[in-house]
Amino acid sequence: MAEKNKDKQSTVNENINWNTVEDFNDMFDIVDDENDTIEYAEDELNKYYLSGHVNSMVQEDEMIDDDSYDNDINVIEEIQTEAILSQNFSQLSTKAEDEQKSGVINKRQRSSTTISSPDASCKKIKLIVDDADESTATTTMSSTETNEIPIYLSINNKLFVHMAQTITKTTTSISINSIQQLALFIHQAASVRTDREVMKAYLHSVMGTLKQSESHLIEVDRRVWPIHVQSLMLTQHKAATTTACASVTEDQQADCEKHLHQRLIEMNEKIQYHQNQFNEKKNNLIDFTSNIEQTIRSFVQKHGVKPLEMKRNLRIAMTNHDYDSEILRRQYLQEKPNEYQIQVMKHLSEKKRELEKSKRELLEMKYRVFYNKPHSSLDAIETTMPILNDDDRKLKLLNKHEKLIQRKKLDFVAIKIIGAEIKFYQYLRAFDHELAAMWKNHRELVKNKGMSTTLTDLIEKRFTGITDRWRDVYNYRLNCYFRNFYSDFEPTNTNADGDKMKRIGFSSSLIIDAIHQLSDKELQLLNRGPSYVPPGQISISSSGQSVDDIIKKKYAPLKHQLSCLFSKYHVNIALSMEIEQKISDQFTDLFSVPIPSNLQQRALYEKHLLQSIRYSLNANNLILRRTADNMNTFYLGNLQEFETKAYDYLSKSDAYKALLNKDKDNGGQQWQTELNQMVESMNLLLESLKNHKAVNIDLFNRLLVDASKVKLPYLYFLPDVSKENEISLVPYITSKHSATWRIGKYLNELLRPFVDKNLSTTTFRDEPDFMRKLNDYVYVERHLRATTLFCTIKIINYYTLDIHKNMIDTVGYFLEDNLVTNKLEQVTIQTIKNLLHIFLYNNVFYYKDKIYTLMKGSPNTMPLSDTLSNIFLFTWQKKILKEIKSKNEFFGRYKDQIFFTWNNGNEEQLGSFLQTIRDKKPNVQFQKLIGTNVPFLNAFVENQNGELFTRVYHHPILPRYTLPYVVGHSKLAHGDWFRSALIRAVCYCSLIEDFTLERIYLELTCLANGYSIFFVENNVQHFFSYFHADTMRYLKDQTMYDKFRHDWFGYMTMQYELSDKLQTFNDNDCLIHLNYLYEFGPKCQFNQQFHCLWTESFNQHANLSKDKVKIQLTTKHQHSLNSLLAREKSTCSIQ
């Protein structure tokens, strides 16, 4: 494969003229890769549920310095001009057959649920139920030809005017009116052509040649008059018949065929007439060129002909479906069915039709969210904005107002979907019941109620026909109204002046806190959030390179990791080279596919949009940051105001101390000298520990600080948007490659397993663990009373709890209290305290032109910081535990949040008790909440007279329907989050109604953020089928739900065991992380082949066999929006 692609060049064209190119509707959706065929296979989906998971902190994004995104200012300005002219682009990335993949259709065990049903009677007994509810899609079935100027060719249409102006700029001799006439002639000719194609289908149907007869089937008259032909012939007084009886005389048949032939001749003449008009007009124009003609034709094709072709295709499809239905009806009647068999066909057809219609209605509700096309009925939710003169305040209020409307619309859709699901399930059960009754009568040999094989085969075909018919109708609706935005599908709102109003959609993950000049398309891209990864970055950045060169770039990280791994474990050179070659060949074979042309166009378009956004941010003094709640949300604010808040935070905080200014005039010699001295002092202290035998030589070499590799960390701030009308800042300090990174990593590996073990009885592992333990307290131990109060405590200064000396002493006391000896894994408590001293007192960082040090705590991006805070709070919380220990109270903590029950008095007494603790330990700052209902760890917990009710809690201020912020491979990470959120929903929600609403909330969250229905349905269906509870999705049975919930609690216990085993591998440095860069291609297939090869090669290896190490192979994207747009100043070397 490598040889085959050797000379194949990347065909990326970056020189697209964005001023003349046809704009396309980039939805910025997350693409389902058709090449990754086993992505949603059961074995792949099971991997999440059958694997342990190691907790990790939210990683820092890799910051980039890619000047290519800042180039070509002219192009950027052109894009901004284009965005103002039009926001209507043609769809590229979403597949045309999303629905066919959708899993809304229940997986049925019997093939009979996918069968299809015919009409029956020539005696006016109607067996086939006409699909009359297609009126929305079929109202345009009449002739499409018209002399009126279409809207898209109107002088008032911005797109048309823009196209015309690109022509008039090159030649002044051609007017816009002339361009409009030429375009109209092209449109009229195309309109007649589409009608002619439909007329040909009608003629074939009338002649009985629309489809070939299958020789093994029942022979019937195959000549069928479509309903439109019947109307046409009635108008012409040629016939008065119906197709249902097939009683047309030969003379009527001949007249009809003759008339349709004549119609086709007339249509050909009309086409020629419009073509002659076009030729005559263009020949009379001076300076008219073939390029101008191509520009006009391309515009008409996209905006006029394409929707006509969609309608034509639907009309032909409906003609085919009607034809099939009539043939099936005649074949069924040919078998001379009795009255029961006729009624069976009729009733099953009705039930199947109702089922398919309800399924499509349910799907369409979800597609509306995915395509951000709310139904016009939801516009009633929109309220009037108050009139404000202050532009800045008005903008902020408008953004807040729009978010409220968007949330209310999605809330309303969620309720509507619940109703649609109930309706769908009712029709599904009714259909199954009717079908089961037919088979029951047949099997039990009920008199006159048997069904021959021929009849049941015809019924199956009828079912298939009904399904196909509704699929075609709704695919047309999706393509025409949602994907491509053709036709006036719904009424448009206008203001008092009659101007078209902008409708508020569903999705918005951007918090706007400043005046900006960003276009609608740029805002739409930013609404995808900081985790969004623009596609094809590697491919379009490798213009002119061969496919093999691109493959090497994607494979490079994995190649380097394998080389280091084999060197570390001293793998035989010949064996390692052989394995690396095999893996490389597999990678090349599977991923040697050039970027698809539509994905390439989209990638280039998004790259230019990013250039435009970065230009606008710089030009307008704006700052873009992800929010501090670690959700996939951007905050857009004024840079000066943001930095003022940052300086204000630093000046008021007692956790930071400025050490010195970075000396620009001297090239930074002073600060570099002092930091080098700091590193030297750290190494001297380590050497002292080595000399006193406190650390061995191997550990000394591991902890020794190499000044040449040290990067000075920097401080950055993320906005906290959790308060009403207030934006505060949360500090973050980069930690990787800092002087203290190695020591911090070692200390955490040493302390964390011991700390976790000792804190396990008072610590919640995660959200499901909290709810599982609370349920045991209530339903197993039965300690919940009607008067029981709940209390939650939020530690505000979790990472800056105390000065370094007190923190070191607290760790020392904790180890002394819990260790049998004075050593932890051969390291004495005093040595641990000495290493902590080196770590805590040497955390320095810079912000702007000043270098700071931490006076309290340590960087919140270091895992050790969590471990130290856990130790400190374990000691602090003993005062609470001492008070409630003998009272059968429930207590637990998750990081900075505490939950406990209180039966020892009223709310006032509990408040007084906590105030006493606050007064004695003022360094621990906390907020408390006491009551019979409280929120905790995203759960709403309520005591209703001794009965526990719980559900998922959504913060009233924070944006809803948002995904978490992730790095690496966002689709994989969000897939894992979706599955974990479904588990959390079933564990948190005590009532099935709350669970159903939360489950739909999660589905809509994914859809509103660009994930396909295919992605959502596969994950949701697998969630239910994992415990063989498919019907739980639609049933509202509390008893069945309680069992389903109990199963998931049991599952979490099993997964914790798997996670503990995986954590042990990690603690022993036996969890190996490998990754490669990924854009598109069969990643699941490659990963499978990789693991098979690894097992085969190292099955008997002393260090790399399956029972000795765990290999985690993952994919990574190149750069997210956060890396590309919210770039911070990078770390700098101290030498």
GROMACS .gro file of C-alpha atoms in nm, residues 117-311:
model
  195
  117SER     CA    1  -4.922  -0.457   0.347
  118PRO     CA    2  -5.126  -0.425   0.023
  119ASP     CA    3  -5.471  -0.307  -0.079
  120ALA     CA    4  -5.734  -0.555  -0.157
  121SER     CA    5  -6.069  -0.530  -0.322
  122CYS     CA    6  -6.188  -0.459  -0.666
  123LYS     CA    7  -6.532  -0.424  -0.519
  124LYS     CA    8  -6.448  -0.089  -0.360
  125ILE     CA    9  -6.327  -0.269  -0.045
  126LYS     CA   10  -6.026  -0.060   0.056
  127LEU     CA   11  -5.735  -0.267   0.186
  128ILE     CA   12  -5.450  -0.024   0.138
  129VAL     CA   13  -5.475   0.288   0.349
  130ASP     CA   14  -5.365   0.583   0.137
  131ASP     CA   15  -5.094   0.791   0.299
  132ALA     CA   16  -5.292   1.109   0.292
  133ASP     CA   17  -5.089   1.279   0.562
  134GLU     CA   18  -4.811   1.357   0.319
  135SER     CA   19  -4.979   1.683   0.226
  136THR     CA   20  -4.691   1.896   0.353
  137ALA     CA   21  -4.447   1.724   0.123
  138THR     CA   22  -4.673   1.673  -0.176
  139THR     CA   23  -4.857   2.002  -0.212
  140THR     CA   24  -4.611   2.094  -0.486
  141MET     CA   25  -4.704   1.795  -0.705
  142SER     CA   26  -4.866   2.011  -0.969
  143SER     CA   27  -4.669   2.156  -1.256
  144THR     CA   28  -4.374   2.360  -1.138
  145GLU     CA   29  -4.361   2.585  -1.442
  146THR     CA   30  -4.455   2.947  -1.382
  147ASN     CA   31  -4.398   3.284  -1.546
  148GLU     CA   32  -4.351   3.454  -1.213
  149ILE     CA   33  -3.999   3.546  -1.105
  150PRO     CA   34  -3.889   3.306  -0.829
  151ILE     CA   35  -3.795   3.462  -0.495
  152TYR     CA   36  -3.434   3.360  -0.527
  153LEU     CA   37  -3.407   3.562  -0.852
  154SER     CA   38  -3.570   3.870  -0.702
  155ILE     CA   39  -3.384   4.200  -0.701
  156ASN     CA   40  -3.447   4.202  -0.326
  157ASN     CA   41  -3.259   3.874  -0.274
  158LYS     CA   42  -2.911   3.947  -0.138
  159LEU     CA   43  -2.761   3.629  -0.277
  160PHE     CA   44  -2.886   3.705  -0.628
  161VAL     CA   45  -2.771   4.067  -0.611
  162HIS     CA   46  -2.428   3.956  -0.490
  163MET     CA   47  -2.396   3.706  -0.777
  164ALA     CA   48  -2.510   3.967  -1.029
  165GLN     CA   49  -2.267   4.224  -0.893
  166THR     CA   50  -1.973   3.985  -0.940
  167ILE     CA   51  -2.067   3.996  -1.311
  168THR     CA   52  -2.140   4.368  -1.343
  169LYS     CA   53  -1.806   4.446  -1.176
  170THR     CA   54  -1.627   4.283  -1.470
  171THR     CA   55  -1.843   4.434  -1.744
  172THR     CA   56  -2.061   4.744  -1.734
  173SER     CA   57  -2.251   4.655  -2.053
  174ILE     CA   58  -2.462   4.389  -1.881
  175SER     CA   59  -2.731   4.506  -1.638
  176ILE     CA   60  -2.873   4.324  -1.339
  177ASN     CA   61  -3.210   4.308  -1.517
  178SER     CA   62  -3.050   4.126  -1.809
  179ILE     CA   63  -2.885   3.880  -1.572
  180GLN     CA   64  -3.223   3.826  -1.407
  181GLN     CA   65  -3.390   3.753  -1.743
  182LEU     CA   66  -3.119   3.505  -1.841
  183ALA     CA   67  -3.148   3.330  -1.506
  184LEU     CA   68  -3.527   3.316  -1.541
  185PHE     CA   69  -3.502   3.149  -1.885
  186ILE     CA   70  -3.264   2.886  -1.741
  187HIS     CA   71  -3.499   2.832  -1.448
  188GLN     CA   72  -3.805   2.797  -1.671
  189ALA     CA   73  -3.635   2.541  -1.895
  190ALA     CA   74  -3.522   2.341  -1.591
  191SER     CA   75  -3.872   2.359  -1.443
  192VAL     CA   76  -4.024   2.203  -1.752
  193ARG     CA   77  -3.752   1.938  -1.760
  194THR     CA   78  -3.840   1.826  -1.408
  195ASP     CA   79  -4.211   1.809  -1.504
  196ARG     CA   80  -4.116   1.606  -1.811
  197GLU     CA   81  -3.933   1.349  -1.596
  198VAL     CA   82  -4.242   1.310  -1.380
  199MET     CA   83  -4.465   1.282  -1.688
  200LYS     CA   84  -4.243   1.003  -1.821
  201ALA     CA   85  -4.292   0.815  -1.495
  202TYR     CA   86  -4.670   0.865  -1.528
  203LEU     CA   87  -4.660   0.728  -1.884
  204HIS     CA   88  -4.462   0.420  -1.780
  205SER     CA   89  -4.710   0.360  -1.499
  206VAL     CA   90  -5.004   0.387  -1.738
  207MET     CA   91  -4.837   0.153  -1.988
  208GLY     CA   92  -4.740  -0.095  -1.714
  209THR     CA   93  -4.368  -0.060  -1.778
  210LEU     CA   94  -4.271   0.140  -1.468
  211LYS     CA   95  -4.117  -0.171  -1.314
  212GLN     CA   96  -4.037  -0.514  -1.450
  213SER     CA   97  -4.257  -0.799  -1.344
  214GLU     CA   98  -4.097  -1.067  -1.128
  215SER     CA   99  -4.160  -1.395  -1.309
  216HIS     CA  100  -4.224  -1.598  -0.993
  217LEU     CA  101  -4.500  -1.369  -0.870
  218ILE     CA  102  -4.871  -1.362  -0.943
  219GLU     CA  103  -4.945  -1.224  -1.289
  220VAL     CA  104  -5.185  -0.927  -1.293
  221ASP     CA  105  -5.255  -0.634  -1.522
  222ARG     CA  106  -4.962  -0.399  -1.455
  223ARG     CA  107  -5.113  -0.087  -1.610
  224VAL     CA  108  -5.185   0.167  -1.335
  225TRP     CA  109  -5.321   0.517  -1.374
  226PRO     CA  110  -5.165   0.752  -1.113
  227ILE     CA  111  -5.412   0.978  -0.932
  228HIS     CA  112  -5.273   1.283  -1.113
  229VAL     CA  113  -5.329   1.116  -1.449
  230GLN     CA  114  -5.685   1.037  -1.347
  231SER     CA  115  -5.743   1.403  -1.263
  232LEU     CA  116  -5.583   1.507  -1.590
  233MET     CA  117  -5.802   1.273  -1.793
  234LEU     CA  118  -6.117   1.379  -1.610
  235THR     CA  119  -6.031   1.738  -1.693
  236GLN     CA  120  -5.989   1.637  -2.056
  237HIS     CA  121  -6.317   1.435  -2.043
  238LYS     CA  122  -6.119   1.133  -2.150
  239ALA     CA  123  -6.219   0.894  -1.871
  240ALA     CA  124  -6.399   0.865  -1.542
  241THR     CA  125  -6.245   0.574  -1.363
  242THR     CA  126  -6.041   0.482  -1.062
  243THR     CA  127  -5.724   0.280  -1.049
  244ALA     CA  128  -5.853   0.070  -0.762
  245CYS     CA  129  -6.077  -0.135  -0.992
  246ALA     CA  130  -5.850  -0.149  -1.294
  247SER     CA  131  -6.161  -0.133  -1.519
  248VAL     CA  132  -6.026   0.101  -1.786
  249THR     CA  133  -6.138   0.018  -2.140
  250GLU     CA  134  -5.885  -0.028  -2.419
  251ASP     CA  135  -6.006   0.292  -2.587
  252GLN     CA  136  -5.960   0.489  -2.266
  253GLN     CA  137  -5.617   0.336  -2.225
  254ALA     CA  138  -5.517   0.432  -2.579
  255ASP     CA  139  -5.652   0.787  -2.536
  256CYS     CA  140  -5.459   0.827  -2.211
  257GLU     CA  141  -5.132   0.706  -2.358
  258LYS     CA  142  -5.179   0.931  -2.659
  259HIS     CA  143  -5.253   1.229  -2.439
  260LEU     CA  144  -4.944   1.173  -2.224
  261HIS     CA  145  -4.726   1.136  -2.534
  262GLN     CA  146  -4.866   1.465  -2.660
  263ARG     CA  147  -4.789   1.628  -2.326
  264LEU     CA  148  -4.428   1.514  -2.354
  265ILE     CA  149  -4.400   1.662  -2.705
  266GLU     CA  150  -4.539   1.995  -2.578
  267MET     CA  151  -4.291   1.993  -2.289
  268ASN     CA  152  -4.000   1.937  -2.527
  269GLU     CA  153  -4.121   2.233  -2.732
  270LYS     CA  154  -4.140   2.451  -2.420
  271ILE     CA  155  -3.788   2.355  -2.320
  272GLN     CA  156  -3.662   2.447  -2.664
  273TYR     CA  157  -3.858   2.774  -2.650
  274HIS     CA  158  -3.698   2.880  -2.320
  275GLN     CA  159  -3.356   2.776  -2.448
  276ASN     CA  160  -3.406   2.987  -2.760
  277GLN     CA  161  -3.509   3.282  -2.542
  278PHE     CA  162  -3.187   3.241  -2.345
  279ASN     CA  163  -2.969   3.214  -2.658
  280GLU     CA  164  -3.132   3.516  -2.819
  281LYS     CA  165  -3.089   3.724  -2.506
  282LYS     CA  166  -2.724   3.633  -2.452
  283ASN     CA  167  -2.638   3.688  -2.820
  284ASN     CA  168  -2.771   4.043  -2.792
  285LEU     CA  169  -2.543   4.120  -2.497
  286ILE     CA  170  -2.201   4.266  -2.556
  287ASP     CA  171  -1.913   4.117  -2.356
  288PHE     CA  172  -2.114   3.808  -2.257
  289THR     CA  173  -1.871   3.521  -2.198
  290SER     CA  174  -1.885   3.152  -2.116
  291ASN     CA  175  -1.762   3.231  -1.764
  292ILE     CA  176  -2.057   3.464  -1.708
  293GLU     CA  177  -2.294   3.198  -1.838
  294GLN     CA  178  -2.141   2.939  -1.603
  295THR     CA  179  -2.176   3.176  -1.306
  296ILE     CA  180  -2.548   3.227  -1.379
  297ARG     CA  181  -2.614   2.858  -1.446
  298SER     CA  182  -2.435   2.755  -1.125
  299PHE     CA  183  -2.643   2.998  -0.922
  300VAL     CA  184  -2.969   2.880  -1.076
  301GLN     CA  185  -2.868   2.517  -1.033
  302LYS     CA  186  -2.800   2.560  -0.663
  303HIS     CA  187  -3.088   2.784  -0.561
  304GLY     CA  188  -3.354   2.697  -0.817
  305VAL     CA  189  -3.295   2.369  -0.997
  306LYS     CA  190  -3.183   2.171  -0.694
  307PRO     CA  191  -3.510   2.219  -0.501
  308LEU     CA  192  -3.705   2.145  -0.821
  309GLU     CA  193  -3.511   1.821  -0.859
  310MET     CA  194  -3.587   1.729  -0.498
  311LYS     CA  195  -3.958   1.774  -0.560
   0.00000   0.00000   0.00000
